[in-house]
Every structure is written in C-alpha cells, then in structure tokens.
C-alpha cells in the first residue's frame, strides 16, 4: 500500500505504546510503518504519509523528545505541501491544556502546507484507561480515508 512514518512523542510511554499498536494495524492492512520515537526534522521525508502520536506534558507542551522537531519546523519552515498526515493526541481533560501538544503540531504542519486526513483523535486518559482502544477504532477509519484520498 504505502509507507507511513509514525512520529511519537512521549514522557511516560503511553504515546509510544499507541504508536506501536497502530503500526501493527497498519502493517496488517498492507502499509509499511516506520516508527520514530522522538523524530528530528532531518530524519523525515518532506513528502509522504505521516502519523503523529503524542502525549501532552506540563502546560500543554510537547514531550521533550519532540521539542527539537517543533523547533526545527518553526525555525526552518520547510514546505510540507507533499505531506499528508493523521494526528493522535493523548492527555487528561482535567487540564485546561488537554491535548495541547497535538494541537500545536497540527497547527504547525498545516501552516507549512501539510494536509491532514481525518479528524484529530484526542484520547482522554480519564475516560480511556487503555489508550490503544480508541486509537484502534480511529486508525481503522483513518485507513479508509487514506484509501479514498489516494
């Protein structure tokens, strides 16, 4: 089918687990997933299909392992017009900045010309003890949208 670059950002590991889980589903559906836990801009192709999976840290911030990526995207402002992507955020609705990290990345990617496929999934850990469950349902829908988009 297609390569999918999965970019995960995590402080305690939840986003990494979700990224690995959805990678397995994508592989079963004929995609070739490449997982980067804490990607840097130089590692990413400026075209193709990306899937962002990140938790939110502190006051709506990205995890430390994704900060360099956001800084590089902001400073270098590369054209991402050939990138399509999906976005999964993990956080707690007990905070005002619920899923703030994925909102920040989503805004930055669209500013640089990337096109999001589907809605951003925001997983509330107060409602979903196992974040892989809502991610599994979302990725099944995302796969159908990718196929319709191509």
mmCIF file of N, CA and C in Angstrom, residues 1-2 48-49 84-85 116-118 142-150:
data_model
loop_
_atom_site.group_PDB
_atom_site.id
_atom_site.type_symbol
_atom_site.label_atom_id
_atom_site.label_comp_id
_atom_site.label_asym_id
_atom_site.label_seq_id
_atom_site.Cartn_x
_atom_site.Cartn_y
_atom_site.Cartn_z
ATOM 1 N N UNK A 1 0.845 -1.189 0.000
ATOM 2 C CA UNK A 1 0.000 0.000 0.000
ATOM 3 C C UNK A 1 0.882 1.242 0.000
ATOM 4 N N UNK A 2 1.416 1.647 1.163
ATOM 5 C CA UNK A 2 2.245 2.847 1.246
ATOM 6 C C UNK A 2 3.050 2.816 2.533
ATOM 7 N N UNK A 48 5.006 12.338 1.549
ATOM 8 C CA UNK A 48 4.537 11.047 2.035
ATOM 9 C C UNK A 48 3.495 11.165 3.122
ATOM 10 N N UNK A 49 3.310 10.069 3.828
ATOM 11 C CA UNK A 49 2.257 9.926 4.823
ATOM 12 C C UNK A 49 2.871 9.827 6.215
ATOM 13 N N UNK A 84 0.888 14.302 3.732
ATOM 14 C CA UNK A 84 -0.444 14.113 4.303
ATOM 15 C C UNK A 84 -0.223 13.427 5.645
ATOM 16 N N UNK A 85 -1.119 13.680 6.580
ATOM 17 C CA UNK A 85 -0.866 13.149 7.915
ATOM 18 C C UNK A 85 -2.153 12.920 8.693
ATOM 19 N N UNK A 116 -3.990 17.387 6.498
ATOM 20 C CA UNK A 116 -4.437 16.360 7.440
ATOM 21 C C UNK A 116 -5.558 15.547 6.816
ATOM 22 N N UNK A 117 -5.474 14.237 7.015
ATOM 23 C CA UNK A 117 -6.537 13.327 6.608
ATOM 24 C C UNK A 117 -7.277 12.930 7.879
ATOM 25 N N UNK A 118 -8.567 13.191 7.910
ATOM 26 C CA UNK A 118 -9.372 12.837 9.072
ATOM 27 C C UNK A 118 -9.278 13.870 10.177
ATOM 28 N N UNK A 142 -9.249 5.955 9.687
ATOM 29 C CA UNK A 142 -8.202 6.718 9.001
ATOM 30 C C UNK A 142 -7.714 5.961 7.768
ATOM 31 N N UNK A 143 -7.561 4.653 7.889
ATOM 32 C CA UNK A 143 -7.126 3.832 6.753
ATOM 33 C C UNK A 143 -8.132 3.952 5.604
ATOM 34 N N UNK A 144 -9.422 3.907 5.913
ATOM 35 C CA UNK A 144 -10.442 4.059 4.859
ATOM 36 C C UNK A 144 -10.336 5.439 4.206
ATOM 37 N N UNK A 145 -10.080 6.463 5.007
ATOM 38 C CA UNK A 145 -9.948 7.815 4.459
ATOM 39 C C UNK A 145 -8.701 7.949 3.595
ATOM 40 N N UNK A 146 -7.622 7.294 3.984
ATOM 41 C CA UNK A 146 -6.395 7.314 3.173
ATOM 42 C C UNK A 146 -6.669 6.674 1.819
ATOM 43 N N UNK A 147 -7.321 5.525 1.838
ATOM 44 C CA UNK A 147 -7.611 4.821 0.586
ATOM 45 C C UNK A 147 -8.509 5.657 -0.319
ATOM 46 N N UNK A 148 -9.463 6.368 0.261
ATOM 47 C CA UNK A 148 -10.352 7.230 -0.529
ATOM 48 C C UNK A 148 -9.610 8.453 -1.062
ATOM 49 N N UNK A 149 -8.588 8.882 -0.339
ATOM 50 C CA UNK A 149 -7.829 10.083 -0.691
ATOM 51 C C UNK A 149 -6.866 9.831 -1.841
ATOM 52 N N UNK A 150 -6.415 8.595 -1.988
ATOM 53 C CA UNK A 150 -5.375 8.279 -2.991
ATOM 54 C C UNK A 150 -5.961 8.008 -4.345
#
